[in-house]
Tab-separated table of C-alpha atoms in Angstrom:
chain	number	residue	atom	x	y	z
A	1	MET	CA	21.852	-8.783	17.871
A	2	ALA	CA	20.831	-5.448	16.376
A	3	THR	CA	22.874	-3.971	13.544
A	4	ASP	CA	25.330	-1.319	14.715
A	5	LEU	CA	24.726	1.512	12.241
A	6	ALA	CA	28.115	3.131	12.865
A	7	LYS	CA	29.856	-0.133	12.009
A	8	PHE	CA	27.518	-0.545	9.008
A	9	ALA	CA	28.664	2.867	7.777
A	10	ASP	CA	32.358	2.012	8.186
A	11	LYS	CA	31.980	-1.316	6.435
A	12	ASN	CA	29.900	-0.032	3.504
A	13	GLY	CA	31.310	3.445	2.914
A	14	VAL	CA	28.139	5.205	4.056
A	15	LYS	CA	28.549	8.938	4.710
A	16	TYR	CA	24.927	9.836	5.510
A	17	PHE	CA	21.812	8.146	6.873
A	18	MET	CA	18.246	9.126	6.003
A	19	ILE	CA	16.253	8.492	9.186
A	20	SER	CA	12.751	8.251	7.768
A	21	PHE	CA	9.187	7.964	9.014
A	22	THR	CA	5.830	7.971	7.229
A	23	ASP	CA	3.024	10.280	8.388
A	24	LEU	CA	-0.734	9.661	8.382
A	25	PHE	CA	-1.111	10.709	4.738
A	26	GLY	CA	1.730	8.468	3.562
A	27	GLY	CA	4.202	11.351	3.272
A	28	GLN	CA	7.784	10.210	3.719
A	29	ARG	CA	9.754	12.456	6.072
A	30	ALA	CA	13.479	12.242	6.767
A	31	LYS	CA	16.482	13.793	8.436
A	32	LEU	CA	19.866	13.468	6.739
A	33	VAL	CA	22.345	12.470	9.430
A	34	PRO	CA	26.145	12.297	8.999
A	35	ALA	CA	27.566	8.860	9.707
A	36	GLN	CA	29.745	10.379	12.442
A	37	ALA	CA	26.564	11.224	14.392
A	38	ILE	CA	24.626	8.019	13.812
A	39	ALA	CA	25.676	6.283	17.043
A	40	ASP	CA	23.856	8.865	19.167
A	41	MET	CA	20.911	8.936	16.750
A	42	GLN	CA	20.580	5.152	16.924
A	43	GLU	CA	20.211	5.490	20.677
A	44	ASP	CA	18.095	8.635	20.970
A	45	GLY	CA	16.537	9.222	17.533
A	46	ALA	CA	16.403	12.191	15.171
A	47	GLY	CA	14.211	15.106	16.226
A	48	PHE	CA	11.130	16.282	14.301
A	49	ALA	CA	8.327	18.766	14.861
A	50	GLY	CA	5.297	16.529	14.373
A	51	PHE	CA	2.973	19.450	13.588
A	52	ALA	CA	5.082	20.241	10.507
A	53	THR	CA	3.986	16.891	9.001
A	54	TRP	CA	0.585	15.236	8.582
A	55	LEU	CA	0.258	14.114	12.187
A	56	ASP	CA	-2.349	15.294	14.669
A	57	MET	CA	-0.050	17.512	16.732
A	58	THR	CA	0.313	21.191	17.559
A	59	PRO	CA	3.346	23.508	17.595
A	60	ALA	CA	3.282	23.155	21.392
A	61	HIS	CA	4.034	19.430	21.344
A	62	PRO	CA	7.547	18.411	22.420
A	63	ASP	CA	10.048	17.023	19.936
A	64	MET	CA	9.094	13.774	18.265
A	65	LEU	CA	12.112	11.497	17.929
A	66	ALA	CA	12.337	8.985	15.077
A	67	VAL	CA	14.406	6.148	16.536
A	68	PRO	CA	15.944	4.154	13.675
A	69	ASP	CA	15.176	0.461	13.341
A	70	PRO	CA	18.634	-0.803	12.347
A	71	GLU	CA	17.245	-4.011	10.826
A	72	SER	CA	15.471	-1.926	8.174
A	73	VAL	CA	18.615	-0.193	6.882
A	74	ILE	CA	18.964	-0.056	3.079
A	75	GLN	CA	21.963	1.414	1.283
A	76	LEU	CA	20.765	3.490	-1.675
A	77	PRO	CA	21.917	1.539	-4.746
A	78	TRP	CA	21.888	4.680	-6.893
A	79	LYS	CA	23.736	6.742	-4.264
A	80	PRO	CA	25.649	4.248	-2.081
A	81	GLU	CA	27.144	6.896	0.181
A	82	VAL	CA	23.632	7.280	1.653
A	83	ALA	CA	21.623	4.701	3.616
A	84	TRP	CA	17.895	4.818	4.384
A	85	VAL	CA	16.579	3.524	7.689
A	86	ALA	CA	12.989	3.433	8.939
A	87	GLY	CA	12.354	5.244	12.217
A	88	ASN	CA	9.851	4.509	14.972
A	89	PRO	CA	8.420	7.817	16.276
A	90	VAL	CA	8.741	8.337	20.030
A	91	MET	CA	7.686	11.248	22.224
A	92	GLU	CA	8.724	11.580	25.864
A	93	ASP	CA	9.931	7.950	25.922
A	94	GLU	CA	6.616	6.590	24.634
A	95	ASP	CA	5.796	5.290	21.147
A	96	VAL	CA	3.678	7.790	19.230
A	97	ALA	CA	0.482	5.738	19.006
A	98	GLN	CA	-0.815	7.454	15.857
A	99	ALA	CA	2.405	6.880	13.872
A	100	PRO	CA	1.683	4.329	11.089
A	101	ARG	CA	4.781	2.140	11.592
A	102	ASN	CA	4.045	1.926	15.314
A	103	VAL	CA	0.442	0.906	14.583
A	104	LEU	CA	1.718	-1.925	12.391
A	105	ARG	CA	4.377	-3.044	14.886
A	106	ARG	CA	1.807	-3.302	17.654
A	107	LEU	CA	-0.560	-5.398	15.538
A	108	ILE	CA	2.265	-7.689	14.424
A	109	ASP	CA	3.077	-8.304	18.099
A	110	GLU	CA	-0.600	-8.890	18.881
A	111	ALA	CA	-0.881	-11.492	16.121
A	112	ALA	CA	2.371	-13.144	17.209
A	113	GLU	CA	0.928	-13.667	20.696
A	114	GLU	CA	-1.644	-15.912	19.027
A	115	GLY	CA	0.995	-17.759	17.006
A	116	LEU	CA	0.143	-15.942	13.777
A	117	HIS	CA	2.817	-14.375	11.583
A	118	VAL	CA	1.466	-12.535	8.567
A	119	LYS	CA	3.503	-12.575	5.372
A	120	THR	CA	2.557	-10.461	2.398
A	121	GLY	CA	3.622	-9.456	-1.059
A	122	VAL	CA	2.570	-6.182	-2.655
A	123	GLU	CA	2.129	-5.282	-6.329
A	124	ALA	CA	2.766	-1.552	-6.594
A	125	GLU	CA	1.653	-0.077	-9.924
A	126	TYR	CA	2.857	3.303	-11.150
A	127	PHE	CA	2.761	5.639	-14.159
A	128	LEU	CA	5.722	7.355	-15.830
A	129	LEU	CA	4.722	10.904	-16.749
A	130	THR	CA	6.392	14.063	-17.986
A	131	PRO	CA	7.953	16.151	-15.187
A	132	ASP	CA	4.931	18.458	-14.948
A	133	GLY	CA	2.645	15.432	-14.509
A	134	ASN	CA	0.383	16.478	-17.396
A	135	ALA	CA	1.201	13.830	-20.010
A	136	LEU	CA	2.530	10.313	-20.408
A	137	SER	CA	6.311	10.169	-20.718
A	138	ASP	CA	6.020	8.056	-23.893
A	139	GLU	CA	4.057	9.739	-26.676
A	140	PHE	CA	4.022	6.491	-28.662
A	141	ASP	CA	2.343	4.500	-25.858
A	142	THR	CA	-1.132	4.681	-27.387
A	143	ALA	CA	-2.325	1.062	-27.797
A	144	GLU	CA	-5.954	0.326	-26.971
A	145	LYS	CA	-4.827	-2.856	-25.184
A	146	PRO	CA	-1.413	-1.809	-23.808
A	147	CYS	CA	-1.003	-4.500	-21.135
A	148	TYR	CA	2.271	-6.460	-21.577
A	149	ASP	CA	3.123	-4.359	-24.653
A	150	GLN	CA	6.719	-5.373	-25.339
A	151	GLN	CA	7.551	-2.361	-27.514
A	152	ALA	CA	6.280	0.043	-24.835
A	153	VAL	CA	8.108	-1.663	-21.983
A	154	MET	CA	11.346	-1.652	-23.964
A	155	ARG	CA	11.024	2.074	-24.670
A	156	ARG	CA	11.250	2.518	-20.902
A	157	TYR	CA	13.771	-0.294	-20.470
A	158	ASP	CA	16.416	1.975	-18.926
A	159	VAL	CA	14.101	2.964	-16.058
A	160	VAL	CA	12.627	-0.500	-15.476
A	161	ARG	CA	16.017	-2.230	-15.712
A	162	GLU	CA	17.669	0.170	-13.290
A	163	ILE	CA	14.966	-0.285	-10.655
A	164	CYS	CA	14.970	-4.071	-11.080
A	165	ASP	CA	18.784	-4.221	-10.927
A	166	TYR	CA	18.647	-2.360	-7.640
A	167	MET	CA	16.064	-4.779	-6.229
A	168	LEU	CA	18.300	-7.669	-7.286
A	169	ASP	CA	21.275	-6.031	-5.571
A	170	LEU	CA	19.204	-5.533	-2.415
A	171	GLY	CA	18.183	-9.208	-2.346
A	172	TRP	CA	14.458	-8.595	-2.660
A	173	GLY	CA	13.987	-11.378	-5.187
A	174	PRO	CA	12.276	-9.472	-8.013
A	175	TYR	CA	10.837	-11.949	-10.473
A	176	GLN	CA	8.932	-10.037	-13.181
A	177	ASN	CA	8.362	-6.577	-14.640
A	178	ASP	CA	5.681	-5.555	-17.083
A	179	HIS	CA	3.834	-2.781	-18.836
A	180	GLU	CA	0.460	-2.688	-17.143
A	181	ASP	CA	-3.089	-2.246	-18.403
A	182	ALA	CA	-2.960	1.543	-18.812
A	183	ASN	CA	-0.829	3.460	-21.270
A	184	GLY	CA	2.265	4.636	-19.408
A	185	GLN	CA	1.724	2.230	-16.500
A	186	PHE	CA	4.164	-0.339	-15.095
A	187	GLU	CA	4.370	-2.975	-12.377
A	188	MET	CA	7.334	-4.726	-10.750
A	189	ASN	CA	6.960	-7.764	-8.480
A	190	TRP	CA	9.280	-9.040	-5.761
A	191	GLU	CA	9.100	-11.888	-3.244
A	192	PHE	CA	6.745	-11.832	-0.256
A	193	ASP	CA	8.042	-11.497	3.313
A	194	ASP	CA	7.000	-10.614	6.847
A	195	ALA	CA	4.453	-7.777	6.897
A	196	LEU	CA	6.865	-5.214	8.401
A	197	VAL	CA	9.595	-6.066	5.899
A	198	THR	CA	7.096	-5.741	3.041
A	199	ALA	CA	5.869	-2.393	4.379
A	200	ASP	CA	9.427	-1.039	4.633
A	201	ARG	CA	10.245	-2.281	1.138
A	202	HIS	CA	6.992	-0.886	-0.260
A	203	SER	CA	7.846	2.493	1.268
A	204	PHE	CA	11.400	2.370	-0.066
A	205	PHE	CA	10.214	1.145	-3.498
A	206	LYS	CA	8.075	4.261	-3.924
A	207	PHE	CA	11.024	6.464	-2.960
A	208	MET	CA	13.396	4.550	-5.232
A	209	THR	CA	11.034	4.521	-8.227
A	210	LYS	CA	10.438	8.273	-7.994
A	211	SER	CA	14.195	8.910	-7.640
A	212	VAL	CA	15.140	6.780	-10.641
A	213	ALA	CA	12.361	8.293	-12.761
A	214	GLU	CA	13.587	11.810	-11.931
A	215	LYS	CA	17.124	10.794	-12.881
A	216	HIS	CA	15.823	9.852	-16.346
A	217	GLY	CA	13.804	13.044	-16.747
A	218	PHE	CA	10.392	11.545	-15.921
A	219	ARG	CA	7.942	11.664	-13.034
A	220	ALA	CA	6.717	8.457	-11.414
A	221	THR	CA	3.329	8.577	-9.709
A	222	PHE	CA	1.413	6.056	-7.619
A	223	MET	CA	-1.702	8.262	-7.687
A	224	PRO	CA	-4.787	6.005	-7.831
A	225	LYS	CA	-6.252	7.523	-11.019
A	226	PRO	CA	-3.773	9.948	-12.611
A	227	VAL	CA	-5.204	9.796	-16.144
A	228	GLU	CA	-8.912	10.019	-16.946
A	229	GLY	CA	-10.246	7.004	-18.820
A	230	LEU	CA	-7.260	4.749	-18.091
A	231	THR	CA	-6.878	1.935	-15.576
A	232	GLY	CA	-5.771	3.217	-12.170
A	233	ASN	CA	-2.841	2.294	-9.934
A	234	GLY	CA	-3.637	-0.615	-7.661
A	235	ALA	CA	-1.583	-1.991	-4.779
A	236	HIS	CA	-2.763	-5.583	-4.641
A	237	VAL	CA	-1.650	-7.534	-1.567
A	238	HIS	CA	-1.100	-11.305	-1.417
A	239	ILE	CA	-1.660	-12.567	2.122
A	240	SER	CA	-0.689	-15.721	3.984
A	241	VAL	CA	-0.136	-16.551	7.660
A	242	TRP	CA	2.666	-18.734	9.018
A	243	ASP	CA	3.725	-20.443	12.236
A	244	ALA	CA	6.857	-18.317	12.695
A	245	PRO	CA	8.455	-15.134	11.318
A	246	GLY	CA	11.161	-14.847	8.685
A	247	ALA	CA	13.198	-17.902	7.735
A	248	LYS	CA	11.904	-19.777	10.792
A	249	ALA	CA	8.496	-20.170	9.120
A	250	LYS	CA	7.789	-23.799	8.273
A	251	THR	CA	4.015	-24.181	8.099
A	252	ASN	CA	1.548	-22.062	6.143
A	253	VAL	CA	-1.379	-21.731	8.542
A	254	PHE	CA	-3.670	-20.800	5.639
A	255	ALA	CA	-2.959	-23.985	3.639
A	256	THR	CA	-5.014	-27.170	3.748
A	257	ASP	CA	-5.035	-30.457	1.872
A	258	THR	CA	-8.717	-30.969	2.585
A	259	ALA	CA	-10.657	-30.293	-0.599
A	260	GLU	CA	-14.096	-30.878	0.869
A	261	GLY	CA	-16.391	-29.251	3.351
A	262	SER	CA	-16.457	-25.612	2.307
A	263	PRO	CA	-15.987	-23.317	-0.709
A	264	THR	CA	-12.696	-22.093	0.813
A	265	ALA	CA	-11.317	-25.585	1.456
A	266	GLU	CA	-11.920	-26.472	-2.181
A	267	LEU	CA	-9.445	-23.697	-3.035
A	268	GLY	CA	-6.833	-24.869	-0.522
A	269	LEU	CA	-7.647	-22.336	2.197
A	270	SER	CA	-7.733	-23.660	5.769
A	271	GLU	CA	-10.398	-22.958	8.364
A	272	ARG	CA	-8.288	-20.212	9.950
A	273	GLY	CA	-7.577	-18.843	6.493
A	274	ALA	CA	-11.316	-18.741	5.848
A	275	HIS	CA	-11.935	-16.884	9.120
A	276	PHE	CA	-9.163	-14.383	8.314
A	277	LEU	CA	-10.822	-13.844	4.939
A	278	GLY	CA	-14.130	-13.517	6.780
A	279	GLY	CA	-12.666	-10.645	8.783
A	280	ILE	CA	-11.562	-8.910	5.598
A	281	MET	CA	-15.059	-9.287	4.143
A	282	LYS	CA	-16.699	-8.136	7.379
A	283	HIS	CA	-14.668	-4.945	7.625
A	284	ALA	CA	-14.000	-4.250	3.926
A	285	SER	CA	-16.205	-1.200	3.511
A	286	ALA	CA	-14.630	0.472	6.552
A	287	MET	CA	-11.139	-0.674	5.525
A	288	ALA	CA	-11.499	1.397	2.374
A	289	ALA	CA	-10.746	4.534	4.401
A	290	ILE	CA	-7.230	3.087	4.851
A	291	THR	CA	-6.743	1.139	1.619
A	292	ASN	CA	-8.241	3.906	-0.546
A	293	PRO	CA	-7.438	7.055	1.407
A	294	THR	CA	-7.842	9.932	-1.055
A	295	VAL	CA	-10.565	11.736	-2.987
A	296	ASN	CA	-8.963	10.422	-6.161
A	297	SER	CA	-9.113	6.805	-4.888
A	298	TYR	CA	-12.834	6.624	-5.619
A	299	LYS	CA	-12.287	7.433	-9.262
A	300	ARG	CA	-10.522	4.062	-9.470
A	301	ILE	CA	-12.742	1.645	-7.508
A	302	ASN	CA	-15.979	3.143	-8.804
A	303	ALA	CA	-14.756	3.970	-12.279
A	304	PRO	CA	-16.692	3.403	-15.504
A	305	ARG	CA	-15.258	1.085	-18.134
A	306	THR	CA	-11.751	2.168	-19.161
A	307	THR	CA	-10.314	2.352	-22.683
A	308	SER	CA	-8.727	-1.109	-22.246
A	309	GLY	CA	-12.138	-2.623	-21.492
A	310	ALA	CA	-11.987	-3.102	-17.707
A	311	THR	CA	-10.965	-1.156	-14.591
A	312	TRP	CA	-9.441	-4.227	-12.852
A	313	ALA	CA	-10.718	-2.660	-9.626
A	314	PRO	CA	-13.584	-3.861	-7.397
A	315	ASN	CA	-16.715	-1.980	-6.407
A	316	THR	CA	-18.461	-4.690	-4.367
A	317	VAL	CA	-17.413	-6.760	-1.338
A	318	THR	CA	-17.195	-10.215	-2.927
A	319	TRP	CA	-14.640	-13.018	-3.096
A	320	THR	CA	-13.880	-15.737	-5.611
A	321	GLY	CA	-11.358	-18.267	-6.861
A	322	ASN	CA	-8.901	-17.293	-9.585
A	323	ASN	CA	-11.010	-14.446	-10.962
A	324	ARG	CA	-9.740	-10.849	-11.078
A	325	THR	CA	-13.141	-9.147	-11.183
A	326	HIS	CA	-13.758	-9.514	-7.418
A	327	MET	CA	-12.385	-7.710	-4.370
A	328	VAL	CA	-10.633	-10.852	-3.132
A	329	ARG	CA	-9.456	-13.776	-5.199
A	330	VAL	CA	-7.927	-17.059	-4.033
A	331	PRO	CA	-5.502	-17.860	-6.872
A	332	GLY	CA	-3.970	-20.921	-5.226
A	333	PRO	CA	-3.707	-22.890	-1.965
A	334	GLY	CA	-2.643	-21.139	1.213
A	335	ARG	CA	-3.037	-17.486	0.237
A	336	PHE	CA	-5.418	-14.919	-1.139
A	337	GLU	CA	-5.126	-11.584	-2.944
A	338	LEU	CA	-6.804	-8.408	-1.716
A	339	ARG	CA	-7.386	-6.248	-4.805
A	340	LEU	CA	-8.959	-3.295	-3.007
A	341	ALA	CA	-5.990	-1.053	-2.170
A	342	ASP	CA	-4.586	1.610	-4.483
A	343	GLY	CA	-1.270	3.372	-4.909
A	344	ALA	CA	-2.107	6.082	-2.355
A	345	ALA	CA	-2.376	3.562	0.486
A	346	ASN	CA	0.095	4.180	3.294
A	347	PRO	CA	2.470	1.156	3.153
A	348	TYR	CA	2.328	0.659	6.935
A	349	LEU	CA	-1.386	1.276	7.454
A	350	LEU	CA	-2.182	-1.035	4.521
A	351	GLN	CA	-0.489	-3.951	6.282
A	352	ALA	CA	-1.894	-2.912	9.661
A	353	VAL	CA	-5.531	-2.837	8.571
A	354	ILE	CA	-5.181	-6.247	6.891
A	355	ILE	CA	-3.849	-7.763	10.116
A	356	ALA	CA	-6.484	-6.003	12.215
A	357	ALA	CA	-9.388	-7.214	10.078
A	358	GLY	CA	-7.929	-10.714	9.803
A	359	LEU	CA	-7.391	-11.063	13.548
A	360	SER	CA	-10.944	-9.883	14.109
A	361	GLY	CA	-12.159	-12.577	11.738
A	362	ILE	CA	-10.165	-15.358	13.384
A	363	ARG	CA	-11.297	-14.368	16.872
A	364	SER	CA	-14.964	-14.218	15.890
A	365	LYS	CA	-14.750	-17.179	13.481
A	366	ALA	CA	-16.141	-14.929	10.787
A	367	ASP	CA	-17.743	-16.508	7.728
A	368	PRO	CA	-16.485	-15.018	4.436
A	369	GLY	CA	-19.913	-15.529	2.921
A	370	LYS	CA	-20.873	-16.841	-0.466
A	371	ARG	CA	-18.233	-17.455	-3.097
A	372	TYR	CA	-19.047	-15.965	-6.492
A	373	ASP	CA	-17.345	-17.150	-9.666
A	374	ILE	CA	-19.165	-14.888	-12.116
A	375	ASP	CA	-17.652	-12.000	-14.080
A	376	MET	CA	-18.541	-9.139	-11.737
A	377	TYR	CA	-18.075	-6.552	-14.477
A	378	ALA	CA	-20.594	-8.221	-16.776
A	379	GLU	CA	-22.891	-9.993	-14.299
A	380	GLY	CA	-22.492	-8.107	-11.044
A	381	TYR	CA	-26.157	-7.182	-11.129
A	382	LYS	CA	-26.917	-10.831	-10.270
A	383	VAL	CA	-25.334	-10.488	-6.817
A	384	ARG	CA	-27.880	-9.650	-4.138
A	385	GLY	CA	-26.978	-8.497	-0.645
A	386	ALA	CA	-23.220	-8.047	-1.004
A	387	PRO	CA	-22.082	-4.709	0.465
A	388	LYS	CA	-21.018	-2.008	-1.955
A	389	LEU	CA	-17.728	-0.232	-1.466
A	390	PRO	CA	-17.891	3.483	-0.561
A	391	LEU	CA	-18.601	5.921	-3.363
A	392	ASN	CA	-16.301	8.621	-2.019
A	393	MET	CA	-13.795	9.428	0.715
A	394	LEU	CA	-16.403	10.920	3.039
A	395	ASP	CA	-18.525	7.757	2.902
A	396	ALA	CA	-15.408	5.686	3.619
A	397	MET	CA	-14.514	7.787	6.659
A	398	ARG	CA	-18.065	7.509	7.989
A	399	LEU	CA	-18.013	3.730	7.585
A	400	TYR	CA	-14.650	3.523	9.337
A	401	ASP	CA	-15.925	5.715	12.162
A	402	LYS	CA	-18.931	3.395	12.619
A	403	ASP	CA	-16.775	0.245	12.713
A	404	ARG	CA	-15.929	0.345	16.407
A	405	GLU	CA	-14.119	-2.974	16.389
A	406	LEU	CA	-11.786	-2.041	13.550
A	407	LYS	CA	-11.107	1.381	15.077
A	408	ALA	CA	-10.218	-0.249	18.391
A	409	MET	CA	-7.965	-2.802	16.685
A	410	LEU	CA	-5.992	-0.051	14.963
A	411	GLY	CA	-5.975	1.994	18.167
A	412	GLU	CA	-8.173	4.812	19.394
A	413	ALA	CA	-5.307	7.331	19.325
A	414	PHE	CA	-4.541	6.505	15.706
A	415	SER	CA	-8.197	6.367	14.644
A	416	SER	CA	-9.024	9.713	16.238
A	417	ALA	CA	-6.002	11.405	14.647
A	418	PHE	CA	-6.585	9.799	11.255
A	419	LEU	CA	-10.259	10.749	11.071
A	420	LYS	CA	-9.549	14.298	12.215
A	421	MET	CA	-6.851	14.849	9.592
A	422	LYS	CA	-8.857	13.211	6.788
A	423	ARG	CA	-11.920	15.314	7.610
A	424	GLN	CA	-9.751	18.398	7.241
A	425	GLU	CA	-8.609	17.068	3.871
A	426	TRP	CA	-12.216	16.498	2.802
A	427	ASP	CA	-13.159	20.017	3.882
A	428	SER	CA	-10.252	21.369	1.820
A	429	TYR	CA	-11.491	19.399	-1.186
A	430	MET	CA	-15.040	20.672	-0.764
A	431	ALA	CA	-13.763	24.264	-0.624
A	432	HIS	CA	-12.112	23.789	-4.038
A	433	PHE	CA	-14.014	24.849	-7.175
A	434	SER	CA	-13.266	22.996	-10.394
A	435	GLN	CA	-13.589	23.821	-14.060
A	436	TRP	CA	-16.161	20.990	-14.337
A	437	GLU	CA	-18.512	22.923	-12.045
A	438	LYS	CA	-18.304	26.016	-14.221
A	439	ASP	CA	-18.709	24.009	-17.419
A	440	HIS	CA	-21.909	22.390	-16.131
A	441	THR	CA	-23.445	25.098	-13.981
A	442	LEU	CA	-22.384	28.577	-15.118
A	443	ASP	CA	-25.244	29.018	-17.563
A	444	ILE	CA	-28.009	27.352	-15.606
């Protein structure tokens, strides 16, 4: 039985609800609704003008209604009189097909029809900067190898502890926090769950992290490459598929005890797991338009060596065992880690494109190709024939546009809207003139 939001408000002292949806660019949009009005909103939704957000709509479109999903409701731990709830955009009694959460919901249902229930965990990296975004928040965070630096993490203990305490209170099962590989960079891990739950929590985590950082006088950013020369913000996703959703899941469909017969079986990945991985490998270059959606994204996955010694980001479509220099690694039986996505990835589209590519692979019995166990950063030149990842956002969009199967899986309405809006973004970027251009061209 669905949660009654009015009763939830009475029980928990909630005065306002944030009915939220995420647009095509990952922007989080919300209406603040008094608890006294939530009963009607739960039925009919909160009204938005879609054109005023990054959706492919015009001012002439009718109201778009974000109908709250009551099972997603989260009471703000830092402001408990407010509760956040994810909304499913609807227009004239029909789901808005281009809306990212609707794209994900449809693909989850499609996978469920085949007895496949995708569970994921996401590792969302972020930087803590000064409020203007121009410098690291910690002037003493200068180590050449800053990863796991205990002094640096403790200097930002108040921020990290507060966020982790909130995740504990929310029952997310956070299990570790660390200073990451770049100066000023952090990562916090929590337990994996159904893909929609993970997407909602990923979305809320970004909102919560930014809010807590602002409270402490800092600015949190998930920008893929916010600081030149430093490791960028990844959003690695650990993927497994089960026989049922939620707590009903008993069998990991990706797991196998057979250690012979294929390079994937040796790592504990079943035949269906191998085909799902095959779909990821098949569509990876086109997926980058979703997993790495900004101009800045390609300064992370195609970056030169960083000050710490490695970018920790892929540039080639390869997979491996427990080796972090490849796009996909299989660190243990029954799951694999996609290391392609960055912090700009839309939480809902990230999960959706993984499911779409994986389903494609299972249906076509896709072969993931050769397993490489070399250090790709030092010996990548030895790999022949593996596709390269796009060099820029325009290349990624073109590859996505050419991948008819992936576009159809994500939906023609979504794909058309997404490509249109991203082309406009690219045109805006190309119309911008930078200081670099003047520095290198003014006197030629």
